[in-house]
DNA sequence: GTTGGCGTATTTTTT
DNA sequence: ATACGCCAAC
């Protein structure tokens, strides 16, 4: 676990350093230098992938320091992730020496959480406010739905949460929202929204949106506070500007208003967070917003080979809404982009694993050079399994991050309560975990009492003796909980945060709960909780402000992308998480209709364009090798689904793509001229060479992997002959759509579809026009795989 | 008040 | 397939 370094506040200044200045400018090309030197007035750097965007921004900050144009405390840089902030901080330090104390570098969220810590009390938030993630917010929303009798028939809590978040992103107040809400879902959201806001405020809690909105409120209501920050920050920098939302835009405007020195960097073609409220018009209309802005375009790509860039260009050309940019590179053409086609997600995973091992052995690439990208987190599983099986080291970025695991959230809940007992959502989380006799009914009575008197849940707990509806037994149970929290709350000032954590976690019974039964999961959870404590110890040892409340706020803003990834491992992550990163070898997996582009996103043009930009982002992560992969079938909701190739594969520039067999990519747009067979049932297997699969296995240049695979196939054939072993066993020779099989009675056929698993698995097999489709129970049918 | 079983929705991406 | 919520039994 890592925390964001906190810099001291005292203004320090550094003398102009001509040597550093030279070093800073020497590391740049002409255009980049131009951007760095434009230190007066608004600047927009529009830059393609791999053009040294962040590098330019970093050098600009270093340049400001080295020339003495700005003192460290006069600079703020807002990044997209904490990790990017950390790296930028480190690089600036490297360029100008260690003199960056007082400079603010961080995400919008963490930077303005800090502002709120300093000045939030002016709008009614104590500095120990809790930060609520989506989970905590959902709890509040559910509770409010319950209280206000909003039925879940019309909308799910999640749906309401999204609607409210959207409204907040657009800075629509509850009152305003009530007047514009249309339809059942929005009406429901309009009812919940004000109650939700009130509940958050009462709990001294903020959700992610609040971390941007409350500072705006603060600036609005206290112009002196705004002025303080405006005068302080003479230079405002924003990275990944295309992904800022409206509130972030307003914050930027507010800060830049005094000095007009706003420098933004972005690429409209890489805008992939609209679903989260990112507003692409921020970057598209920058020049309108800041009429005297300097615009610099960085169009030379240093990252990728010519072919990768040509492919990327062909992807993005399909989109209509673009700022003009001509990407070019001096790099070699490089290898062809390889198209990989597989029969199933397991097959896909195996092929990816084999390619990785092959390149690792033959080209000497290290494991850290590889990244496997996919659209949804769920896709990591089969790939993980394939890599694990062959002992290829890997790491998965994302999924369920450390701090979101249940045991961690439970432990954190106790810690949050020490700091902020009014944090109702977290009381509810742990008031009866581990079970201490405070069940549903007691909690209900507590809540009723609180509602009746306008208390928070905690205030009700403090007055538990006065609640007539409770039995003595219940009162005692509640009292012991109250005592537990109060005891440590009073020690919070005097006791180091890590000791505090250790003790309350133990006394609350979390650790013994996890040791109750000795499953492997529980052991892991127990270790995770221990890791949390040592993480707090690290924080205490290294932070300028080692209070528990700061730790909790920072931890809430950490993301999977902030995890350490320095080890030499293959990296698995979503396409979203890959933004800003680069790897010599990149696989984009799961290029299938319905998956990428995602089914829901394929309907609206806007959404489809975002998916396409996502594909563009993924492809441009690659430096040397790019693999595009899709599978003919995939498990979803426990059923095997037949898939067709993604439309994206029909759009790309086929000149730079080669299939696994070395052939050209057969695209829909080319099909008309070459073949006229098309005909019936065209959705099935056009262009599939039935021998492709096995030939490829043999082509594996005699490496252990392909031999292993062949062995497995043989074993299947033998066993089916013997009739004892089941042939549908996953991961052996799979019976999946597209496979050719032989049946003792019907002869040769091709599997069309497979349903069910295990004993119940059935396959639809087409045995030619005479026999047609047959539905067979795999358990009895004894199908033999022949290709 | 707690536990276990069954039915249902769920997977888009994330600060 | 799995996690969660709701209901019935202990």
PDB file of N, CA and C (backbone and C1' of nucleotides) in Angstrom, chain A residues 276 375 377 439 441-442 559 561 598, chain B residues 1-3 10-15:
ATOM      1  N   UNK A 276     -18.732   8.428 -17.177  1.00  0.00           N
ATOM      2  CA  UNK A 276     -18.526   8.895 -15.827  1.00  0.00           C
ATOM      3  C   UNK A 276     -18.734  10.404 -15.743  1.00  0.00           C
ATOM      4  N   UNK A 375     -12.044  -5.735 -22.492  1.00  0.00           N
ATOM      5  CA  UNK A 375     -13.090  -4.744 -22.257  1.00  0.00           C
ATOM      6  C   UNK A 375     -13.670  -4.806 -20.847  1.00  0.00           C
ATOM      7  N   UNK A 377     -13.677  -6.655 -16.855  1.00  0.00           N
ATOM      8  CA  UNK A 377     -12.832  -7.317 -15.869  1.00  0.00           C
ATOM      9  C   UNK A 377     -13.011  -8.830 -15.847  1.00  0.00           C
ATOM     10  N   UNK A 439     -29.528  -6.978  16.166  1.00  0.00           N
ATOM     11  CA  UNK A 439     -30.121  -7.460  14.916  1.00  0.00           C
ATOM     12  C   UNK A 439     -30.971  -6.415  14.215  1.00  0.00           C
ATOM     13  N   UNK A 441     -34.129  -5.738  14.119  1.00  0.00           N
ATOM     14  CA  UNK A 441     -35.159  -5.024  14.869  1.00  0.00           C
ATOM     15  C   UNK A 441     -34.543  -3.904  15.729  1.00  0.00           C
ATOM     16  N   UNK A 442     -33.496  -4.244  16.415  1.00  0.00           N
ATOM     17  CA  UNK A 442     -32.839  -3.247  17.267  1.00  0.00           C
ATOM     18  C   UNK A 442     -32.343  -2.076  16.434  1.00  0.00           C
ATOM     19  N   UNK A 559      -6.851   3.974  -6.471  1.00  0.00           N
ATOM     20  CA  UNK A 559      -7.497   3.093  -7.424  1.00  0.00           C
ATOM     21  C   UNK A 559      -6.550   1.960  -7.774  1.00  0.00           C
ATOM     22  N   UNK A 561      -5.317   1.452 -10.415  1.00  0.00           N
ATOM     23  CA  UNK A 561      -4.235   1.899 -11.279  1.00  0.00           C
ATOM     24  C   UNK A 561      -3.075   2.465 -10.490  1.00  0.00           C
ATOM     25  N   UNK A 598     -19.255  -3.209 -26.737  1.00  0.00           N
ATOM     26  CA  UNK A 598     -20.226  -3.771 -25.825  1.00  0.00           C
ATOM     27  C   UNK A 598     -21.632  -3.593 -26.389  1.00  0.00           C
TER      28      UNK A 598
ATOM     29  P    DG B   1     -33.168  -8.054  17.991  1.00  0.00           P
ATOM     30  O5'  DG B   1     -32.544  -9.478  17.980  1.00  0.00           O
ATOM     31  C5'  DG B   1     -32.290 -10.357  18.935  1.00  0.00           C
ATOM     32  C4'  DG B   1     -31.254 -11.301  18.408  1.00  0.00           C
ATOM     33  C3'  DG B   1     -30.572 -10.967  17.085  1.00  0.00           C
ATOM     34  O3'  DG B   1     -29.263 -11.521  17.086  1.00  0.00           O
ATOM     35  C1'  DG B   1     -31.916 -12.870  16.791  1.00  0.00           C
ATOM     36  P    DT B   2     -28.268 -11.422  15.866  1.00  0.00           P
ATOM     37  O5'  DT B   2     -28.140 -12.934  15.374  1.00  0.00           O
ATOM     38  C5'  DT B   2     -27.938 -13.971  16.328  1.00  0.00           C
ATOM     39  C4'  DT B   2     -27.998 -15.303  15.608  1.00  0.00           C
ATOM     40  C3'  DT B   2     -27.202 -15.346  14.295  1.00  0.00           C
ATOM     41  O3'  DT B   2     -26.400 -16.521  14.273  1.00  0.00           O
ATOM     42  C1'  DT B   2     -29.431 -16.042  13.919  1.00  0.00           C
ATOM     43  P    DT B   3     -25.318 -16.690  13.187  1.00  0.00           P
ATOM     44  O5'  DT B   3     -25.929 -17.871  12.301  1.00  0.00           O
ATOM     45  C5'  DT B   3     -26.369 -19.081  12.925  1.00  0.00           C
ATOM     46  C4'  DT B   3     -27.202 -19.857  11.930  1.00  0.00           C
ATOM     47  C3'  DT B   3     -26.535 -20.024  10.557  1.00  0.00           C
ATOM     48  O3'  DT B   3     -26.385 -21.410  10.273  1.00  0.00           O
ATOM     49  C1'  DT B   3     -28.793 -19.316  10.347  1.00  0.00           C
ATOM     50  P    DT B  10     -29.785  -6.411 -12.432  1.00  0.00           P
ATOM     51  O5'  DT B  10     -28.252  -6.423 -11.952  1.00  0.00           O
ATOM     52  C5'  DT B  10     -27.849  -7.219 -10.853  1.00  0.00           C
ATOM     53  C4'  DT B  10     -26.555  -7.941 -11.206  1.00  0.00           C
ATOM     54  C3'  DT B  10     -25.810  -7.421 -12.429  1.00  0.00           C
ATOM     55  O3'  DT B  10     -24.455  -7.282 -12.049  1.00  0.00           O
ATOM     56  C1'  DT B  10     -25.970  -9.719 -12.568  1.00  0.00           C
ATOM     57  P    DT B  11     -23.746  -5.889 -11.905  1.00  0.00           P
ATOM     58  O5'  DT B  11     -23.670  -5.257 -13.373  1.00  0.00           O
ATOM     59  C5'  DT B  11     -23.993  -5.995 -14.503  1.00  0.00           C
ATOM     60  C4'  DT B  11     -22.787  -6.074 -15.462  1.00  0.00           C
ATOM     61  C3'  DT B  11     -23.183  -6.836 -16.698  1.00  0.00           C
ATOM     62  O3'  DT B  11     -23.387  -5.891 -17.788  1.00  0.00           O
ATOM     63  C1'  DT B  11     -21.082  -7.617 -15.813  1.00  0.00           C
ATOM     64  P    DT B  12     -23.206  -4.450 -17.940  1.00  0.00           P
ATOM     65  O5'  DT B  12     -21.763  -4.247 -17.174  1.00  0.00           O
ATOM     66  C5'  DT B  12     -20.690  -5.041 -17.573  1.00  0.00           C
ATOM     67  C4'  DT B  12     -19.498  -4.157 -17.914  1.00  0.00           C
ATOM     68  C3'  DT B  12     -19.042  -3.350 -16.726  1.00  0.00           C
ATOM     69  O3'  DT B  12     -17.832  -3.977 -16.330  1.00  0.00           O
ATOM     70  C1'  DT B  12     -19.260  -1.974 -18.713  1.00  0.00           C
ATOM     71  P    DT B  13     -16.753  -3.677 -15.543  1.00  0.00           P
ATOM     72  O5'  DT B  13     -16.217  -2.338 -16.228  1.00  0.00           O
ATOM     73  C5'  DT B  13     -14.896  -2.317 -16.754  1.00  0.00           C
ATOM     74  C4'  DT B  13     -14.635  -0.964 -17.342  1.00  0.00           C
ATOM     75  C3'  DT B  13     -14.384   0.117 -16.292  1.00  0.00           C
ATOM     76  O3'  DT B  13     -13.004   0.187 -16.073  1.00  0.00           O
ATOM     77  C1'  DT B  13     -15.758   0.887 -18.091  1.00  0.00           C
ATOM     78  P    DT B  14     -12.517  -0.134 -14.604  1.00  0.00           P
ATOM     79  O5'  DT B  14     -12.581   1.337 -13.993  1.00  0.00           O
ATOM     80  C5'  DT B  14     -11.829   2.383 -14.559  1.00  0.00           C
ATOM     81  C4'  DT B  14     -12.102   3.615 -13.740  1.00  0.00           C
ATOM     82  C3'  DT B  14     -11.774   3.461 -12.255  1.00  0.00           C
ATOM     83  O3'  DT B  14     -11.165   4.656 -11.810  1.00  0.00           O
ATOM     84  C1'  DT B  14     -14.024   4.111 -12.518  1.00  0.00           C
ATOM     85  P    DT B  15     -10.269   4.666 -10.547  1.00  0.00           P
ATOM     86  O5'  DT B  15     -10.264   6.224 -10.189  1.00  0.00           O
ATOM     87  C5'  DT B  15      -9.814   7.154 -11.135  1.00  0.00           C
ATOM     88  C4'  DT B  15     -10.364   8.509 -10.763  1.00  0.00           C
ATOM     89  C3'  DT B  15     -10.067   8.933  -9.330  1.00  0.00           C
ATOM     90  O3'  DT B  15      -9.655  10.289  -9.335  1.00  0.00           O
ATOM     91  C1'  DT B  15     -12.391   9.025  -9.736  1.00  0.00           C
TER      92       DT B  15
END
